[in-house]
Short mmCIF file of C-alpha atoms and ligand atoms in Angstrom, two decimals:
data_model
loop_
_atom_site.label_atom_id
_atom_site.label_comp_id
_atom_site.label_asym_id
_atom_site.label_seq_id
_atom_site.Cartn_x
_atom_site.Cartn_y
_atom_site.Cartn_z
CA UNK A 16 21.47 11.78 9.32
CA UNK A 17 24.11 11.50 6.90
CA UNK A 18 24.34 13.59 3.81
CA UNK A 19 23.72 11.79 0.77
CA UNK A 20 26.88 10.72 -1.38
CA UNK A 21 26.65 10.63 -5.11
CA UNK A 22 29.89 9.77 -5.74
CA UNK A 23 30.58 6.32 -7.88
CA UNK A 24 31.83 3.61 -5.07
CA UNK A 25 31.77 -0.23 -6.73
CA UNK A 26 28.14 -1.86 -5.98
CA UNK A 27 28.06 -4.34 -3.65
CA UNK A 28 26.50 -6.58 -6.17
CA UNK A 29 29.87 -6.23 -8.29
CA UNK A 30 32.05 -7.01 -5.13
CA UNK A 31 32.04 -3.73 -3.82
CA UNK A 32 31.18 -2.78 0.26
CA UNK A 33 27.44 -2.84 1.54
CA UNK A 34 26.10 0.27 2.77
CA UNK A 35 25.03 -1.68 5.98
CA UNK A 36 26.20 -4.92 7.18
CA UNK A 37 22.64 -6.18 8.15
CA UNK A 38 19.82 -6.45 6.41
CA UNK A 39 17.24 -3.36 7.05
CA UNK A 40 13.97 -4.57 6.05
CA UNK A 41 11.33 -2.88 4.50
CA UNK A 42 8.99 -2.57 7.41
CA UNK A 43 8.73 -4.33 10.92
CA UNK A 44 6.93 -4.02 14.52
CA UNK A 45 8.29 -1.51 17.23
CA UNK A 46 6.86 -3.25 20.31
CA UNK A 47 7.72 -2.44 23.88
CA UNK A 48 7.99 -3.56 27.78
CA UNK A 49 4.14 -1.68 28.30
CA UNK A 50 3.00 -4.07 24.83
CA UNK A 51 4.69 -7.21 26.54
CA UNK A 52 3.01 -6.81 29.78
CA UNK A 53 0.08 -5.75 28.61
CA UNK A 54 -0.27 -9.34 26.77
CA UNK A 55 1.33 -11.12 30.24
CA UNK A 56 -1.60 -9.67 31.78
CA UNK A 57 -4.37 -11.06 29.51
CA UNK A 58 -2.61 -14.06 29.60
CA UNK A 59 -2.56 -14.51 33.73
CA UNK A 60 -6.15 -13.30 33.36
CA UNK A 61 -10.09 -15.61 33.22
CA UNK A 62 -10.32 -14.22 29.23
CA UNK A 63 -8.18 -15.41 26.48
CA UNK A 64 -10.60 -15.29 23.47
CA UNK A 65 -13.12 -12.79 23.34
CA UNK A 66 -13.47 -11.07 26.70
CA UNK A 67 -13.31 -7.65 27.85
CA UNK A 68 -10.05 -6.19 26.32
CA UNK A 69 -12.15 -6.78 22.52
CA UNK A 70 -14.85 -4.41 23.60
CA UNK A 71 -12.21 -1.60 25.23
CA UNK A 72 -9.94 -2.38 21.51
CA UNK A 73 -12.65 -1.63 19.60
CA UNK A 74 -14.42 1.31 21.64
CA UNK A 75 -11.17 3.23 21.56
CA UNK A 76 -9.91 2.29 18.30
CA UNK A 77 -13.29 3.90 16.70
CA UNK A 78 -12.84 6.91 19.07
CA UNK A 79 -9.28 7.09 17.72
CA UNK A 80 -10.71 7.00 13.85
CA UNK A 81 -13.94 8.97 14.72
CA UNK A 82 -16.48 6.62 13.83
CA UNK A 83 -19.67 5.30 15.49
CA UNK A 84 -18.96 1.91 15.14
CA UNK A 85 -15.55 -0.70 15.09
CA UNK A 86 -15.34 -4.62 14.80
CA UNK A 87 -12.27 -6.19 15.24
CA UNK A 88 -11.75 -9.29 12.96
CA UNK A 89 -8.85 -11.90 13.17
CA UNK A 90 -7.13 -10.41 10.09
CA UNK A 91 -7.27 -7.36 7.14
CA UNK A 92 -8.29 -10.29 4.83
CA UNK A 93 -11.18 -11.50 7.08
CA UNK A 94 -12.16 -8.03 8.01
CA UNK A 95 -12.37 -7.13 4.16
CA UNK A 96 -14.07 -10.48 3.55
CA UNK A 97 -16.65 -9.64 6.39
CA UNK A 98 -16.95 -5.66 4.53
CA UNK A 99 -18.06 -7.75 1.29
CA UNK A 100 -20.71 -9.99 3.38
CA UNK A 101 -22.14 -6.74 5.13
CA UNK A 102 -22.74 -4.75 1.46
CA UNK A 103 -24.60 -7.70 0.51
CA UNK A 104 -22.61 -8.75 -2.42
CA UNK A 105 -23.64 -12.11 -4.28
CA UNK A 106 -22.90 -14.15 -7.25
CA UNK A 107 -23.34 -12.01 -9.91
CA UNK A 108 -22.95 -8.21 -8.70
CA UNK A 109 -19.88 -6.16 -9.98
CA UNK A 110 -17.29 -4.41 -7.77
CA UNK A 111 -15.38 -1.93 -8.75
CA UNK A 112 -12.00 -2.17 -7.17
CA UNK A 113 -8.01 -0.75 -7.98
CA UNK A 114 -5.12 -3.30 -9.66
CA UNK A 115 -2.79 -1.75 -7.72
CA UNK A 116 -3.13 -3.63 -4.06
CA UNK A 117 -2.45 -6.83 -2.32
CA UNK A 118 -4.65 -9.72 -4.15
CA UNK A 119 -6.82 -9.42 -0.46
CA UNK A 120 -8.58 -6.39 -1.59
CA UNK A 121 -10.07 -7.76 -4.41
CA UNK A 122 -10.36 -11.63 -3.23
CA UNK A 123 -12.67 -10.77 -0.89
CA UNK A 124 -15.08 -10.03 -3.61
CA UNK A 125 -14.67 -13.74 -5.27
CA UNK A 126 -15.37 -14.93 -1.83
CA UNK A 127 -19.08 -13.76 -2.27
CA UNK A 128 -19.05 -14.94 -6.02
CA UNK A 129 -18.94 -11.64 -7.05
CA UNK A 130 -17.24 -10.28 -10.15
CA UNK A 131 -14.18 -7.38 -9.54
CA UNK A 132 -13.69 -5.07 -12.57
CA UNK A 133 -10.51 -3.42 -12.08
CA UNK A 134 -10.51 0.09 -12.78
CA UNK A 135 -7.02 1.88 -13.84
CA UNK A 136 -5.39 3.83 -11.35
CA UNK A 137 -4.61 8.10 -11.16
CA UNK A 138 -0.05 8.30 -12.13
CA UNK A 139 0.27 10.74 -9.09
CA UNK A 140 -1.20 8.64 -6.23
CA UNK A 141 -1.74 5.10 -7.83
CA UNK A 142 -5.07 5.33 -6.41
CA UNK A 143 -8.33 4.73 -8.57
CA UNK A 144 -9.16 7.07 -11.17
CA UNK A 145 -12.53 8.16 -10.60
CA UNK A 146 -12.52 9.30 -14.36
CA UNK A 147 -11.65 5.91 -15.55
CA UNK A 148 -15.21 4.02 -13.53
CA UNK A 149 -17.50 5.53 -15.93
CA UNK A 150 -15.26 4.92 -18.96
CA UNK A 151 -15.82 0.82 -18.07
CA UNK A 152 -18.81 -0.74 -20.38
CA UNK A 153 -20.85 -2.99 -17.72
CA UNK A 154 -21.29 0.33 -15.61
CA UNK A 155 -23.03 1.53 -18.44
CA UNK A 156 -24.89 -0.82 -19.57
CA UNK A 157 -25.95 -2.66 -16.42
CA UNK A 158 -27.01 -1.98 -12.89
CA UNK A 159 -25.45 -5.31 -10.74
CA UNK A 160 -22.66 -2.66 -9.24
CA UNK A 161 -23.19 -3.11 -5.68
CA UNK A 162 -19.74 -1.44 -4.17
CA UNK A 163 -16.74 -0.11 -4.96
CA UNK A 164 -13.69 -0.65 -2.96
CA UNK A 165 -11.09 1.78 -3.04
CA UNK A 166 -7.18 1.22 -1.62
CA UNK A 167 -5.28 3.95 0.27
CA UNK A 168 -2.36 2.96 -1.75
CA UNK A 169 1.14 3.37 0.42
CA UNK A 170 -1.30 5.44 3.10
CA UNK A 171 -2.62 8.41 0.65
CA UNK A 172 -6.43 8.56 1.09
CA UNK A 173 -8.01 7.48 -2.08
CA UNK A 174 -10.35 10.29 -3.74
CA UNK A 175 -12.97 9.14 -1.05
CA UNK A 176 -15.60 12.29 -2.05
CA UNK A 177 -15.58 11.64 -6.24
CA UNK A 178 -15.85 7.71 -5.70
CA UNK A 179 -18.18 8.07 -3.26
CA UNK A 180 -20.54 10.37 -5.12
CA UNK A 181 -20.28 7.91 -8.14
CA UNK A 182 -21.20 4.77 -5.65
CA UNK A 183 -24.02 6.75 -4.19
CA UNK A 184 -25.18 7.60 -7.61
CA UNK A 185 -25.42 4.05 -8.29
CA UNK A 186 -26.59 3.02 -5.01
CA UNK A 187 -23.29 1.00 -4.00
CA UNK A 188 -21.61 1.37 -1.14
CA UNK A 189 -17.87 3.13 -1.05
CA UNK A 190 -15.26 0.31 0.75
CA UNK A 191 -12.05 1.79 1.86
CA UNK A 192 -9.48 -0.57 2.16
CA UNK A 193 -7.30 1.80 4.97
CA UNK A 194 -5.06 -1.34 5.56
CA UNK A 195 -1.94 1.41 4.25
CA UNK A 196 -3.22 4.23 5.93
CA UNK A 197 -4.21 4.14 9.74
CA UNK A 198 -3.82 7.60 10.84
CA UNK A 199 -4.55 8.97 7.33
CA UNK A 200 -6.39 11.94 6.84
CA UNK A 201 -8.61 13.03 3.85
CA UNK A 202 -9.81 16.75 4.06
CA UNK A 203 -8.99 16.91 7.93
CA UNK A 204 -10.66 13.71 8.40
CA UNK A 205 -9.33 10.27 9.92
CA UNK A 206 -9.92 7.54 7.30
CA UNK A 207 -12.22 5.03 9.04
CA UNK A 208 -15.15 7.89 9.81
CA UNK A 209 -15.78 8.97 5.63
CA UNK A 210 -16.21 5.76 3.46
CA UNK A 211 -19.49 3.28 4.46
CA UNK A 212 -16.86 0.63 5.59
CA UNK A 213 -13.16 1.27 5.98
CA UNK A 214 -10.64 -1.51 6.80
CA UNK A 215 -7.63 -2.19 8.68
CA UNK A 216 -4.87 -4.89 9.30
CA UNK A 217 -2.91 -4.97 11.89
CA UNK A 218 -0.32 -7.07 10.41
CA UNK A 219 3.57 -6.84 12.20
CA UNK A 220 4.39 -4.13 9.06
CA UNK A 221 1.44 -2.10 9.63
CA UNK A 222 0.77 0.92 11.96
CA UNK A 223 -0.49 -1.14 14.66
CA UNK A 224 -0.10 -4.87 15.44
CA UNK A 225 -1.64 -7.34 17.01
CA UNK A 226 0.51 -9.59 15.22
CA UNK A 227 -2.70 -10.60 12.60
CA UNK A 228 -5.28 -8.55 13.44
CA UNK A 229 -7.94 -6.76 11.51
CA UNK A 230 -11.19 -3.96 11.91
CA UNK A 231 -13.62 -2.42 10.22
CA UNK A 232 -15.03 0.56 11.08
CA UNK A 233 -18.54 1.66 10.25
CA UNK A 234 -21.42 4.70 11.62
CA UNK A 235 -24.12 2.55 10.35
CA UNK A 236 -25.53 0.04 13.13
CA UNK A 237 -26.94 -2.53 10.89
CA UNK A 238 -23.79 -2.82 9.00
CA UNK A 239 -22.18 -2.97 12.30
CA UNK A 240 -24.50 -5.49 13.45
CA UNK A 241 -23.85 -7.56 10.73
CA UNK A 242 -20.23 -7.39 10.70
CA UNK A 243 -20.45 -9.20 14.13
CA UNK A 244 -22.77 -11.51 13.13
CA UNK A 245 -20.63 -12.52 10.52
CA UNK A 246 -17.21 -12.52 12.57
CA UNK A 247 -19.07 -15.12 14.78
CA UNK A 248 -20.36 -17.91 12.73
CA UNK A 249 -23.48 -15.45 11.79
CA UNK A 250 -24.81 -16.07 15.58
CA UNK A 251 -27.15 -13.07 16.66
CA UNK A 252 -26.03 -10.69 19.01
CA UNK A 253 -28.73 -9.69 20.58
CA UNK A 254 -28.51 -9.73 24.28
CA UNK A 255 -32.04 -8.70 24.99
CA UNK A 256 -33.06 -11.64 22.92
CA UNK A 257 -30.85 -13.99 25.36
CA UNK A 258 -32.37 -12.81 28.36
CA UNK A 259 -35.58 -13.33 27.73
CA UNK A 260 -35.40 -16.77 26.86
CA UNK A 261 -32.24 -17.60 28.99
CA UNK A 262 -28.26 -17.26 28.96
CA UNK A 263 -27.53 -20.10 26.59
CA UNK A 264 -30.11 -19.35 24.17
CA UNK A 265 -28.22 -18.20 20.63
CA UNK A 266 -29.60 -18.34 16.93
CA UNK A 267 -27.48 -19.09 14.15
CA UNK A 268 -29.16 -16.17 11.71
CA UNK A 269 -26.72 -15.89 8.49
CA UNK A 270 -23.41 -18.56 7.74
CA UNK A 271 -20.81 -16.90 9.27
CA UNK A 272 -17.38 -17.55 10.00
CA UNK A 273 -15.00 -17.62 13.25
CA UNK A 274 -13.28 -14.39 12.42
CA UNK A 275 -12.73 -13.38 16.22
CA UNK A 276 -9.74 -11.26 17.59
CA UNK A 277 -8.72 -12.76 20.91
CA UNK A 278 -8.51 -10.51 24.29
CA UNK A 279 -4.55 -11.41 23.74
CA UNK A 280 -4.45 -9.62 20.45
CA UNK A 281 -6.79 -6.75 21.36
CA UNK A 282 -4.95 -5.82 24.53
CA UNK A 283 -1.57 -5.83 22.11
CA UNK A 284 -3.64 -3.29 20.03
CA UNK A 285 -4.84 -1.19 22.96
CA UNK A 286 -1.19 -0.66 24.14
CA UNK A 287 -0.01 0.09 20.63
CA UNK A 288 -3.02 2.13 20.25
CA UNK A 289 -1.35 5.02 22.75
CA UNK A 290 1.88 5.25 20.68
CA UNK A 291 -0.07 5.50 17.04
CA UNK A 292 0.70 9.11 17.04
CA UNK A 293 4.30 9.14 17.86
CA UNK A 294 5.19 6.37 15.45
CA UNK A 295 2.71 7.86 12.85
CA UNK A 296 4.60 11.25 13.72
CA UNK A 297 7.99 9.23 12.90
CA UNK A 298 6.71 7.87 9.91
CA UNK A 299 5.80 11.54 8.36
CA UNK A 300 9.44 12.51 9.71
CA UNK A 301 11.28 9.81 7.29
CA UNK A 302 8.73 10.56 4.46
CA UNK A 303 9.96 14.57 4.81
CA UNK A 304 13.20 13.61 4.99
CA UNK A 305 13.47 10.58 2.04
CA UNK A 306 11.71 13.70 0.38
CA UNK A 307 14.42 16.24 0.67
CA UNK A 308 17.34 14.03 0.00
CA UNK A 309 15.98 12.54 -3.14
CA UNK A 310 14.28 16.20 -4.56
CA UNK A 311 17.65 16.23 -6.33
CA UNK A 312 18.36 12.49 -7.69
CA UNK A 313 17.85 12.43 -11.07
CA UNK A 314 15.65 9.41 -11.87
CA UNK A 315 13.74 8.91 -8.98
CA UNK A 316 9.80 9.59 -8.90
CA UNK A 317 8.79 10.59 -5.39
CA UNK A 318 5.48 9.93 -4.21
CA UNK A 319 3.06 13.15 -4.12
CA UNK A 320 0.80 13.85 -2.08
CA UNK A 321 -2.71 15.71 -2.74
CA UNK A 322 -3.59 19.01 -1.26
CA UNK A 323 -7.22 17.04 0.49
CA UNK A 324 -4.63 14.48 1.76
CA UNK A 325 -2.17 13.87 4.48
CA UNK A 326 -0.93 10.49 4.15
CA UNK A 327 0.08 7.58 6.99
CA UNK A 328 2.91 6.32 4.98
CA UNK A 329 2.74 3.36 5.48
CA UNK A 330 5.42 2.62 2.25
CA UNK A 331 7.41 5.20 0.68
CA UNK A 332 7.33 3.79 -2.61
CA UNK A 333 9.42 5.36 -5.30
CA UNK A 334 9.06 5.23 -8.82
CA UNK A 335 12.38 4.78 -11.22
CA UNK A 336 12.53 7.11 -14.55
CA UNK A 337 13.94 4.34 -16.91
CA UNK A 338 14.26 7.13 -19.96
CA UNK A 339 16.82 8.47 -17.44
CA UNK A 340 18.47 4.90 -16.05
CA UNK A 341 20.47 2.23 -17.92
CA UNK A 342 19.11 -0.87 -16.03
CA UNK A 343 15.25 -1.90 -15.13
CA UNK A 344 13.80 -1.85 -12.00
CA UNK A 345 14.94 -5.94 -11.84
CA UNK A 346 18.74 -4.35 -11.85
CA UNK A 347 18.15 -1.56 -9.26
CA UNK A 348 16.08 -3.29 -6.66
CA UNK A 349 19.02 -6.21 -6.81
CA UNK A 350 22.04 -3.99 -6.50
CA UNK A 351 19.94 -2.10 -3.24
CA UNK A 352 19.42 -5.69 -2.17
CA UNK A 353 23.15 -6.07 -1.99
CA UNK A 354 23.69 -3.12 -0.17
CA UNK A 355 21.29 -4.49 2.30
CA UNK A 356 18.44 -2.32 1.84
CA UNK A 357 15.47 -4.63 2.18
CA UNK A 358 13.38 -2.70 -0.61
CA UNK A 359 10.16 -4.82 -1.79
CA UNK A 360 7.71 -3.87 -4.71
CA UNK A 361 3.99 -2.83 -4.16
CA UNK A 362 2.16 -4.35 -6.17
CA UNK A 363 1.79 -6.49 -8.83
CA UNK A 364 -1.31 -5.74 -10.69
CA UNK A 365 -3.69 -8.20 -9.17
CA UNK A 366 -5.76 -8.42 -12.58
CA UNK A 367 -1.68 -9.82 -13.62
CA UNK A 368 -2.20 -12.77 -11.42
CA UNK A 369 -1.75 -16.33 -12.63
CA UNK A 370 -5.52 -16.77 -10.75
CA UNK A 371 -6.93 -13.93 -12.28
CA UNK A 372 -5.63 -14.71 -15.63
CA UNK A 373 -6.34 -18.01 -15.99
CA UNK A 374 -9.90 -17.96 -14.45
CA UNK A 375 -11.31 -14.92 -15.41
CA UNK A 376 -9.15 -14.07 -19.31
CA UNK A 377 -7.52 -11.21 -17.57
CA UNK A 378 -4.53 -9.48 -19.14
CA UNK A 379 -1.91 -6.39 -19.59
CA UNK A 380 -2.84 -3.81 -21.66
CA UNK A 381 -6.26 -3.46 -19.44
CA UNK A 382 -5.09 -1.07 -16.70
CA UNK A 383 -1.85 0.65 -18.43
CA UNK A 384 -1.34 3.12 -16.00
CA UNK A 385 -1.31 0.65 -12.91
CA UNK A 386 0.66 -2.06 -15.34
CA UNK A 387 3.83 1.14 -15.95
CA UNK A 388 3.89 2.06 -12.22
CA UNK A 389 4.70 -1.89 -11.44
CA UNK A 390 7.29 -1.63 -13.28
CA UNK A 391 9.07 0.74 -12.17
CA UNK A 392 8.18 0.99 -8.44
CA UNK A 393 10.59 0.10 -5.43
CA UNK A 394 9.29 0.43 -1.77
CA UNK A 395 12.19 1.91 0.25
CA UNK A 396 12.36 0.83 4.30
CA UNK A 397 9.46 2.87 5.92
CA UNK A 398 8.95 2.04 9.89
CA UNK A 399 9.13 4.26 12.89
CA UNK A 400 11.75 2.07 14.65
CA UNK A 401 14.17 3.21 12.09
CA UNK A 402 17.04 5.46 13.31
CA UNK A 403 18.53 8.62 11.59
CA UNK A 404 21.47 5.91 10.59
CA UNK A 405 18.73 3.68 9.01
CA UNK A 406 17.32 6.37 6.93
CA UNK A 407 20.79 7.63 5.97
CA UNK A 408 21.57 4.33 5.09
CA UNK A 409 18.59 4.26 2.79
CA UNK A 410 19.60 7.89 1.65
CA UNK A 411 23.63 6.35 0.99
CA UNK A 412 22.05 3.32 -1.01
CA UNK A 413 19.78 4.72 -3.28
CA UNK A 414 22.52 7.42 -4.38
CA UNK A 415 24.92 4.86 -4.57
CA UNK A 416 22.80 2.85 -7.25
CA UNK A 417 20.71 5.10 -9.02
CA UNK A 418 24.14 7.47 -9.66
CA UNK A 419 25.58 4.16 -11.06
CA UNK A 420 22.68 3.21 -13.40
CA UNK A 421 22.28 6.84 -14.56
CA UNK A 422 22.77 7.63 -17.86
C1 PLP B 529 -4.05 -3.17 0.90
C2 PLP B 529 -4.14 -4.41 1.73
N1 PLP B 529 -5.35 -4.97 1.89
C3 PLP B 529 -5.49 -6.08 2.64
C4 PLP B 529 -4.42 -6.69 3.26
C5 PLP B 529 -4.63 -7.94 4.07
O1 PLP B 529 -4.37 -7.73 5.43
P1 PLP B 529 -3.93 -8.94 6.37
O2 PLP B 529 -2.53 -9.32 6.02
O3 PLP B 529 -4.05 -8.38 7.75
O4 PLP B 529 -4.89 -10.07 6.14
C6 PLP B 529 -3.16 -6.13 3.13
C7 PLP B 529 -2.00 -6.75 3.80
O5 PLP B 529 -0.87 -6.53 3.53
C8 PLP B 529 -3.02 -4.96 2.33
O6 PLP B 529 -1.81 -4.39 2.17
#
């Protein structure tokens, strides 16, 4: 990897040379010939929908994570959705959840008519205070909080053991959305064997694909159960139940959806399943290094990382020092643009949404912390199909600009 240059070349957005002459985006899939054929083959076989390749997907994915129990889902979104059916939320109950996420996490809450109260996030990890949940008023003065879902924000484990002991204090259940951190681990744990219900996606940018693709993982069997009720239209299970009254017996117990992973999918996730470490290996490799060649830019906030936590990366989002910068994050993220470095931001506050807004009266000013890291945050390309070159790229780019803007 090239060293990093820091020298004043003419942006590209001013007419100057790109950095790269492609685009590098910000994340993408690293499939290969095994992942192909191992599709081809589900595709030649009897099973296209759910057949035997869901069952293998989800007994070795919850080997992988460590927990008792894993049900695949046709996306993060459903998966999350089916979470919120399985802790029993209804019109009415509050849910704690984080700003600082993709509008999924917290959606899946208004899907079951429940309320989210957004709680502020911690500045070092953008994950959810703890010490901001008791500081909200309905916690104190009411009893309807039924769960609390945390985000693994960029793939740093949330603070799983203060949350939880809060939820359990209230008798809620802890949530983890784990769509960021596959891999993760939280005081030498795998995320996906600590919260009550952890989920993933398997979306093209995320550790694994399936193309969409979701799970959530769970050690209690009725919460398992019910998660695969509710994948499949809320139809019972039970094969002991079919046999004794006859193959094509079924009961309809709850409303459920069709929320299914086909075999196709699920044997896409089985083959990517045996190259999770390597590429989560990869990932930790470009974190290290982004890390040592930006220790020295001024204006540039790394991400840190907690003692209790080794992270997945699944971003590397930085954080821009405006005292230190002449332009906004608007400025910056445009001139990398130009250099064709496909940099995104993560997130916009959901409680900032149009949606969430207009329907519920929310606002800035309610989750400062979460509302000053959006400002100032740029994801830089994280994915473990990206060369040395790539990263050096990235590494050329962000010198480039941020030595321009500097004051
Ligand atoms: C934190 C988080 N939660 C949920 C989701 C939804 O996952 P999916 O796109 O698989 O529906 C995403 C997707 O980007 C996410 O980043």
């Amino acid at each position: 990897m090239s060293a990093p240059l820091t020298n004043l070349e003419t942006l590209a957005i001013q007419g100057g040379t790109p950095v790269r002459e492609k685009l590098l985006p910000y994340g993408r899939q690293s499939l290969d010939d095994a992942d192909l054929q191992a599709v081809v083959e589900v595709l030649k076989s009897d099973w296209l929908t759910t057949g035997p390749k869901v069952d293998e997907f989800e007994e070795r994915f919850a080997e992988w994570v460590g927990a008792r129990h894993a049900i695949s889902f046709s996306s993060g979104t459903s998966a999350l959705h089916g979470a919120a059916f399985a802790a029993g939320l209804r019109p009415g109950d509050e849910v704690i959840t984080t700003p600082m996420t993709f509008c999924a996490t917290a959606n899946c809450i208004l899907y079951q008519g429940a309320i989210p109260v957004f709680v502020d996030v911690s500045a070092d990890t953008l994950n959810l205070d703890p010490r901001e949940i008791s500081k909200k008023r309905c916690f104190r003065t009411s009893s309807r909080l039924k769960a609390i879902i945390v985000v693994d924000y960029a793939g740093h484990p949330a603070a799983l053991d203060e949350v939880g002991e809060f939820a359990k204090q209230h008798g809620a259940l802890l949530i983890e959305d784990a769509c960021h951190a596959l891999g993760a681990e939280y005081r030498g744990k795998r995320v996906g064997s600590i919260a009550d219900m952890t989920v993933f996606s398997f979306h093209p940018v995320k550790h694994l694909t399936t193309g969409e693709g979701g799970m959530v993982t769970a050690n209690d069997a009725t919460l398992a159960e019910t998660l695969r009720r509710f994948r499949n239209h809320g139809i019972s299970s039970d094969a002991r139940q079919r046999q004794a009254t006859g193959q094509w017996y079924y009961e309809m117990v709850a409303l459920g959806f069709n929320y299914r992973l086909t075999d196709i999918a699920c044997a896409l996730g089985l083959s990517q399943l045996k190259k999770l470490s390597t590429n989560l290996a990869r990932r930790r490799e470009i974190a290290a290094y982004y890390a040592a060649a930006f220790r020295s830019v001024p204006g540039l906030i790394l991400p840190s990382v907690r003692a209790e936590a080794d992270p997945a990366w699944h971003l590397y989002p930085i954080r821009l020092d405006l005292a230190s910068l002449t332009g906004d994050r608007g400025q910056i993220f445009r001139a990398l643009r130009a250099e064709n470095i496909g940099v995104n931001v993560h997130y916009i506050p959901v409680h900032l949404h149009p949606y969430y807004r207009e329907r519920f009266g929310h606002g800035e000013g309610e989750c400062p912390v979460a509302e000053a890291a959006y400002e100032r945050l740029i994801s830089l390309p994280m994915f473990p199909g990206m060369t040395n070159a790539d990263v050096g790229d990235v590494v050329r780019a962000v010198s480039k600009v941020i030595s321009h803007y500097a004051k």
